[in-house]
mmCIF file of C-alpha atoms in Angstrom:
data_model
loop_
_atom_site.group_PDB
_atom_site.id
_atom_site.type_symbol
_atom_site.label_atom_id
_atom_site.label_comp_id
_atom_site.label_asym_id
_atom_site.label_seq_id
_atom_site.Cartn_x
_atom_site.Cartn_y
_atom_site.Cartn_z
ATOM 1 C CA GLN A 217 64.242 74.124 2.102
ATOM 2 C CA VAL A 218 64.373 70.435 1.279
ATOM 3 C CA VAL A 219 65.587 69.323 4.720
ATOM 4 C CA GLY A 220 62.861 71.348 6.422
ATOM 5 C CA SER A 221 60.188 69.858 4.183
ATOM 6 C CA LEU A 222 61.468 66.324 4.754
ATOM 7 C CA VAL A 223 61.217 66.919 8.512
ATOM 8 C CA ASN A 224 57.679 68.242 8.002
ATOM 9 C CA PHE A 225 56.805 65.165 5.939
ATOM 10 C CA LYS A 226 58.235 62.847 8.607
ATOM 11 C CA GLN A 227 56.125 64.555 11.264
ATOM 12 C CA GLY A 228 52.998 64.150 9.185
ATOM 13 C CA GLY A 229 52.657 67.593 7.643
ATOM 14 C CA PHE A 230 50.472 68.915 10.471
ATOM 15 C CA THR A 231 50.812 72.609 9.689
ATOM 16 C CA PRO A 232 48.053 74.041 11.911
ATOM 17 C CA TYR A 233 45.397 75.226 9.487
ATOM 18 C CA GLY A 234 42.311 73.709 7.918
ATOM 19 C CA ARG A 235 41.362 70.318 9.362
ATOM 20 C CA PHE A 236 44.600 70.254 11.371
ATOM 21 C CA TYR A 237 43.943 73.440 13.338
ATOM 22 C CA ASP A 238 43.270 72.768 17.025
ATOM 23 C CA PRO A 239 42.022 75.864 18.887
ATOM 24 C CA ALA A 240 42.968 74.227 22.189
ATOM 25 C CA LYS A 241 46.634 74.182 21.160
ATOM 26 C CA HIS A 242 46.741 77.443 19.197
ATOM 27 C CA ARG A 243 45.005 80.261 21.038
ATOM 28 C CA THR A 244 45.945 83.005 18.569
ATOM 29 C CA GLY A 245 43.446 81.961 15.916
ATOM 30 C CA ILE A 246 42.217 84.174 13.088
ATOM 31 C CA ALA A 247 39.616 83.558 10.401
ATOM 32 C CA SER A 248 40.977 81.189 7.755
ATOM 33 C CA ARG A 249 40.102 83.553 4.907
ATOM 34 C CA LEU A 250 42.107 86.339 6.517
ATOM 35 C CA GLY A 251 44.944 83.982 7.375
ATOM 36 C CA MET A 252 45.212 82.721 3.802
ATOM 37 C CA THR A 253 45.173 86.292 2.533
ATOM 38 C CA VAL A 254 48.122 87.036 4.822
ATOM 39 C CA ILE A 255 49.910 83.965 3.435
ATOM 40 C CA TYR A 256 49.503 84.731 -0.264
ATOM 41 C CA SER A 257 49.472 88.538 -0.516
ATOM 42 C CA PRO A 258 53.197 89.206 0.079
ATOM 43 C CA SER A 259 54.282 86.751 -2.626
ATOM 44 C CA PHE A 260 51.775 88.195 -5.078
ATOM 45 C CA LEU A 261 53.194 91.661 -4.422
ATOM 46 C CA VAL A 262 56.735 90.346 -4.938
ATOM 47 C CA GLY A 263 55.713 88.847 -8.276
ATOM 48 C CA ALA A 264 53.748 91.911 -9.374
ATOM 49 C CA PHE A 265 56.668 94.211 -8.552
ATOM 50 C CA ALA A 266 59.036 91.963 -10.522
ATOM 51 C CA VAL A 267 56.644 92.029 -13.507
ATOM 52 C CA ALA A 268 56.661 95.847 -13.404
ATOM 53 C CA GLN A 269 60.462 95.846 -13.283
ATOM 54 C CA ALA A 270 60.706 93.425 -16.203
ATOM 55 C CA LEU A 271 58.434 95.675 -18.266
ATOM 56 C CA ALA A 272 60.518 98.786 -17.546
ATOM 57 C CA PRO A 273 62.194 100.133 -20.715
ATOM 58 C CA ALA A 274 65.654 100.287 -19.140
ATOM 59 C CA SER A 275 65.610 96.736 -17.752
ATOM 60 C CA VAL A 276 68.389 94.339 -18.749
ATOM 61 C CA SER A 277 66.934 91.057 -19.917
ATOM 62 C CA ASN A 278 68.110 87.482 -20.355
ATOM 63 C CA GLY A 279 64.774 86.612 -21.947
ATOM 64 C CA ARG A 280 62.948 84.991 -19.008
ATOM 65 C CA GLU A 281 62.512 87.707 -16.353
ATOM 66 C CA LEU A 282 58.993 88.611 -17.406
ATOM 67 C CA LEU A 283 57.896 84.991 -17.772
ATOM 68 C CA VAL A 284 59.145 83.819 -14.364
ATOM 69 C CA ALA A 285 57.858 86.920 -12.559
ATOM 70 C CA SER A 286 54.483 86.495 -14.275
ATOM 71 C CA MET A 287 54.300 82.853 -13.220
ATOM 72 C CA ILE A 288 54.906 83.801 -9.578
ATOM 73 C CA ALA A 289 52.351 86.626 -9.743
ATOM 74 C CA ILE A 290 49.744 84.465 -11.505
ATOM 75 C CA HIS A 291 50.183 81.587 -9.070
ATOM 76 C CA PHE A 292 49.589 83.705 -6.002
ATOM 77 C CA ALA A 293 46.895 85.833 -7.663
ATOM 78 C CA LYS A 294 45.028 82.585 -8.321
ATOM 79 C CA ARG A 295 45.446 81.558 -4.701
ATOM 80 C CA LEU A 296 44.042 84.896 -3.542
ATOM 81 C CA TYR A 297 41.098 84.529 -5.938
ATOM 82 C CA GLU A 298 40.396 81.057 -4.548
ATOM 83 C CA THR A 299 40.705 82.357 -0.992
ATOM 84 C CA TRP A 300 38.016 84.978 -1.513
ATOM 85 C CA PHE A 301 35.715 83.461 -4.129
ATOM 86 C CA VAL A 302 36.116 79.652 -4.182
ATOM 87 C CA HIS A 303 37.045 78.088 -0.851
ATOM 88 C CA VAL A 304 34.435 77.329 1.809
ATOM 89 C CA TYR A 305 36.191 77.548 5.151
ATOM 90 C CA SER A 306 35.101 75.712 8.281
ATOM 91 C CA GLY A 307 37.339 77.137 10.967
ATOM 92 C CA ASP A 308 40.257 79.305 11.957
ATOM 93 C CA MET A 309 44.018 79.072 11.611
ATOM 94 C CA ASP A 310 46.927 80.022 13.809
ATOM 95 C CA ARG A 311 47.982 83.652 13.392
ATOM 96 C CA GLY A 312 51.675 82.886 13.762
ATOM 97 C CA THR A 313 51.431 80.136 11.168
ATOM 98 C CA SER A 314 49.880 82.457 8.586
ATOM 99 C CA VAL A 315 52.551 85.120 9.133
ATOM 100 C CA GLY A 316 55.370 82.575 9.083
ATOM 101 C CA ILE A 317 54.212 80.878 5.887
ATOM 102 C CA GLY A 318 53.570 84.264 4.258
ATOM 103 C CA VAL A 319 57.121 85.402 4.998
ATOM 104 C CA TYR A 320 58.541 82.081 3.787
ATOM 105 C CA TYR A 321 56.607 82.146 0.519
ATOM 106 C CA ALA A 322 57.559 85.779 -0.107
ATOM 107 C CA LEU A 323 61.236 85.062 0.544
ATOM 108 C CA MET A 324 61.227 82.016 -1.711
ATOM 109 C CA SER A 325 59.445 83.951 -4.456
ATOM 110 C CA PHE A 326 61.983 86.752 -4.201
ATOM 111 C CA LEU A 327 64.906 84.320 -4.350
ATOM 112 C CA VAL A 328 63.510 82.541 -7.409
ATOM 113 C CA ILE A 329 63.046 85.851 -9.234
ATOM 114 C CA HIS A 330 66.316 87.380 -8.038
ATOM 115 C CA GLN A 331 68.474 84.382 -8.932
ATOM 116 C CA GLN A 332 66.728 83.935 -12.259
ATOM 117 C CA ALA A 333 67.971 87.390 -13.272
ATOM 118 C CA GLY A 334 71.534 86.067 -12.958
ATOM 119 C CA VAL A 335 71.047 83.139 -15.326
ATOM 120 C CA GLY A 336 72.856 83.595 -18.617
ATOM 121 C CA ALA A 337 70.817 83.958 -21.773
ATOM 122 C CA GLU A 338 72.760 81.029 -23.238
ATOM 123 C CA VAL A 339 71.104 78.685 -20.727
ATOM 124 C CA TYR A 340 67.675 79.522 -22.108
ATOM 125 C CA ALA A 341 69.018 79.316 -25.647
ATOM 126 C CA GLN A 342 70.126 75.758 -24.913
ATOM 127 C CA GLN A 343 66.664 74.921 -23.594
ATOM 128 C CA GLY A 344 65.198 76.177 -26.838
ATOM 129 C CA GLU A 345 61.519 76.131 -27.681
ATOM 130 C CA ILE A 346 61.095 72.652 -26.222
ATOM 131 C CA GLY A 347 62.160 73.808 -22.760
ATOM 132 C CA LEU A 348 59.936 76.854 -22.944
ATOM 133 C CA ALA A 349 56.953 74.802 -24.131
ATOM 134 C CA LEU A 350 57.518 72.269 -21.329
ATOM 135 C CA ALA A 351 57.613 75.017 -18.707
ATOM 136 C CA LEU A 352 54.401 76.587 -19.998
ATOM 137 C CA ALA A 353 52.643 73.213 -20.288
ATOM 138 C CA LEU A 354 53.552 72.166 -16.750
ATOM 139 C CA PHE A 355 52.625 75.519 -15.265
ATOM 140 C CA GLY A 356 49.364 75.803 -17.184
ATOM 141 C CA ALA A 357 48.262 72.235 -16.444
ATOM 142 C CA GLY A 358 49.199 72.619 -12.788
ATOM 143 C CA GLU A 359 47.342 75.875 -12.234
ATOM 144 C CA ILE A 360 44.218 74.845 -14.145
ATOM 145 C CA GLY A 361 44.094 71.409 -12.526
ATOM 146 C CA ASN A 362 44.596 72.891 -9.060
ATOM 147 C CA LEU A 363 41.803 75.416 -9.602
ATOM 148 C CA ALA A 364 39.457 72.729 -10.934
ATOM 149 C CA CYS A 365 40.058 70.545 -7.871
ATOM 150 C CA HIS A 366 39.452 73.459 -5.513
ATOM 151 C CA CYS A 367 36.197 74.290 -7.288
ATOM 152 C CA GLN A 368 35.107 70.665 -6.985
ATOM 153 C CA LEU A 369 35.849 70.648 -3.263
ATOM 154 C CA ALA A 370 33.891 73.864 -2.790
ATOM 155 C CA LYS A 371 30.880 72.372 -4.591
ATOM 156 C CA LEU A 372 30.947 69.304 -2.350
ATOM 157 C CA ARG A 373 30.568 71.494 0.685
ATOM 158 C CA SER A 374 27.886 73.694 -0.846
ATOM 159 C CA LYS A 375 25.801 70.613 -1.636
ATOM 160 C CA GLU A 376 25.851 69.729 2.051
ATOM 161 C CA LYS A 377 24.599 73.270 2.872
ATOM 162 C CA GLY A 378 27.221 73.622 5.519
ATOM 163 C CA THR A 379 30.921 73.737 6.220
ATOM 164 C CA GLN A 380 31.409 70.226 7.605
ATOM 165 C CA TYR A 381 34.002 68.023 5.973
ATOM 166 C CA VAL A 382 32.795 65.463 3.450
ATOM 167 C CA LEU A 383 34.702 62.693 1.724
ATOM 168 C CA PRO A 384 35.568 63.964 -1.780
ATOM 169 C CA SER A 385 34.636 61.751 -4.715
ATOM 170 C CA GLY A 386 34.453 61.990 -8.480
ATOM 171 C CA GLY A 387 37.138 62.895 -10.980
ATOM 172 C CA LEU A 388 40.688 62.427 -9.743
ATOM 173 C CA PHE A 389 39.397 62.371 -6.169
ATOM 174 C CA GLY A 390 38.281 58.806 -6.873
ATOM 175 C CA LEU A 391 41.940 57.855 -7.299
ATOM 176 C CA VAL A 392 43.853 60.329 -5.156
ATOM 177 C CA VAL A 393 43.128 61.913 -1.798
ATOM 178 C CA SER A 394 44.780 65.229 -2.688
ATOM 179 C CA PRO A 395 44.995 65.729 -6.471
ATOM 180 C CA HIS A 396 45.037 69.502 -5.908
ATOM 181 C CA TYR A 397 48.422 69.074 -4.210
ATOM 182 C CA MET A 398 49.671 67.055 -7.175
ATOM 183 C CA PHE A 399 48.714 69.846 -9.556
ATOM 184 C CA GLU A 400 50.384 72.452 -7.356
ATOM 185 C CA VAL A 401 53.629 70.476 -7.485
ATOM 186 C CA ILE A 402 53.299 70.288 -11.277
ATOM 187 C CA ALA A 403 52.909 74.081 -11.423
ATOM 188 C CA TRP A 404 56.056 74.589 -9.336
ATOM 189 C CA LEU A 405 57.913 72.212 -11.633
ATOM 190 C CA GLY A 406 56.884 74.471 -14.516
ATOM 191 C CA ILE A 407 58.325 77.471 -12.698
ATOM 192 C CA ALA A 408 61.545 75.541 -12.035
ATOM 193 C CA VAL A 409 61.925 74.638 -15.714
ATOM 194 C CA ALA A 410 61.234 78.228 -16.750
ATOM 195 C CA ALA A 411 63.701 79.704 -14.256
ATOM 196 C CA ALA A 412 66.349 77.014 -14.875
ATOM 197 C CA HIS A 413 68.384 77.563 -11.731
ATOM 198 C CA LEU A 414 69.104 75.499 -8.631
ATOM 199 C CA ASN A 415 67.040 77.480 -6.133
ATOM 200 C CA ALA A 416 63.865 77.122 -8.211
ATOM 201 C CA CYS A 417 64.467 73.370 -8.515
ATOM 202 C CA LEU A 418 65.031 73.061 -4.763
ATOM 203 C CA LEU A 419 61.830 75.000 -4.121
ATOM 204 C CA ALA A 420 59.889 72.594 -6.344
ATOM 205 C CA VAL A 421 61.350 69.640 -4.427
ATOM 206 C CA SER A 422 60.590 71.383 -1.141
ATOM 207 C CA MET A 423 56.954 71.954 -2.100
ATOM 208 C CA ALA A 424 56.645 68.340 -3.268
ATOM 209 C CA CYS A 425 57.942 67.061 0.094
ATOM 210 C CA TYR A 426 55.713 69.371 2.111
ATOM 211 C CA LEU A 427 52.551 68.651 0.130
ATOM 212 C CA ALA A 428 53.235 64.900 0.109
ATOM 213 C CA GLY A 429 53.423 65.024 3.907
ATOM 214 C CA ARG A 430 50.195 66.975 4.110
ATOM 215 C CA ALA A 431 48.513 64.558 1.675
ATOM 216 C CA ASP A 432 49.633 61.642 3.845
ATOM 217 C CA SER A 433 48.163 63.341 6.912
ATOM 218 C CA THR A 434 44.930 63.970 5.029
ATOM 219 C CA TRP A 435 44.753 60.291 4.009
ATOM 220 C CA SER A 436 45.133 59.244 7.656
ATOM 221 C CA TRP A 437 42.562 61.823 8.779
ATOM 222 C CA TYR A 438 40.009 60.597 6.234
ATOM 223 C CA LYS A 439 40.628 56.988 7.265
ATOM 224 C CA GLU A 440 39.949 57.850 10.896
ATOM 225 C CA LYS A 441 36.920 60.065 10.271
ATOM 226 C CA PHE A 442 35.058 58.200 7.500
ATOM 227 C CA GLU A 443 34.179 54.521 7.924
ATOM 228 C CA ASP A 444 33.611 54.107 4.174
ATOM 229 C CA PHE A 445 36.988 55.588 3.204
ATOM 230 C CA PRO A 446 38.576 53.472 0.438
ATOM 231 C CA GLU A 447 42.130 52.765 1.565
ATOM 232 C CA SER A 448 43.168 51.996 -2.001
ATOM 233 C CA ARG A 449 43.278 55.701 -2.819
ATOM 234 C CA TRP A 450 46.712 57.144 -3.417
ATOM 235 C CA ARG A 451 47.881 60.093 -1.340
ATOM 236 C CA ILE A 452 49.032 62.635 -3.918
ATOM 237 C CA MET A 453 49.910 60.980 -7.246
ATOM 238 C CA PRO A 454 48.496 57.778 -8.789
ATOM 239 C CA GLY A 455 51.054 54.982 -8.956
ATOM 240 C CA VAL A 456 53.686 56.971 -7.054
ATOM 241 C CA PHE A 457 52.515 57.799 -3.531
#
């Protein structure tokens, strides 16, 4: 996970969707809304199924199954909500990319949930209420912040009465090119703290590497497209990168 994301970061994070989709290079394009639905739906179903299992009367519990499964389900349910009711799309995305990312996310979600079930209850007892509160705070702040940034981006486009790209401004966008990526990383850190196992931590690092690469590519794209782009803006997190 981490090595793959570092390679993606080194190459500039040009996963072919959104502003980085080139129909001349990818001839199997589908509507972005459909493509994003394909990406997020499998992971939501994985999380929802795990929530149902955790709620079953006969389930064996270490105390965190329901929480971690709910976090996965909530995260991807939010992404589906944004896909259908928040985002304003301007183009297509590669069909193979949407299927590949959807399979990857679903597999990673399954592994996080599956391996969490093997964590001993004593690990969570050692974390105590502080660990639980930290996990909930990170996850909640990450999801709410990510949603707020996406809503702000959608409003910027609606004001222009079109789907063309505009340079985001206001709020954290005045400091950071991609604050929505920062909040997504924070949410995954919350899941990692809640799950408290190596795979969840590696997934959080993997997402941080991938999104940092995509934020760097976005910074370069804005610099090339907008003459008034302020180069002092950070890529993904103020004071860090």
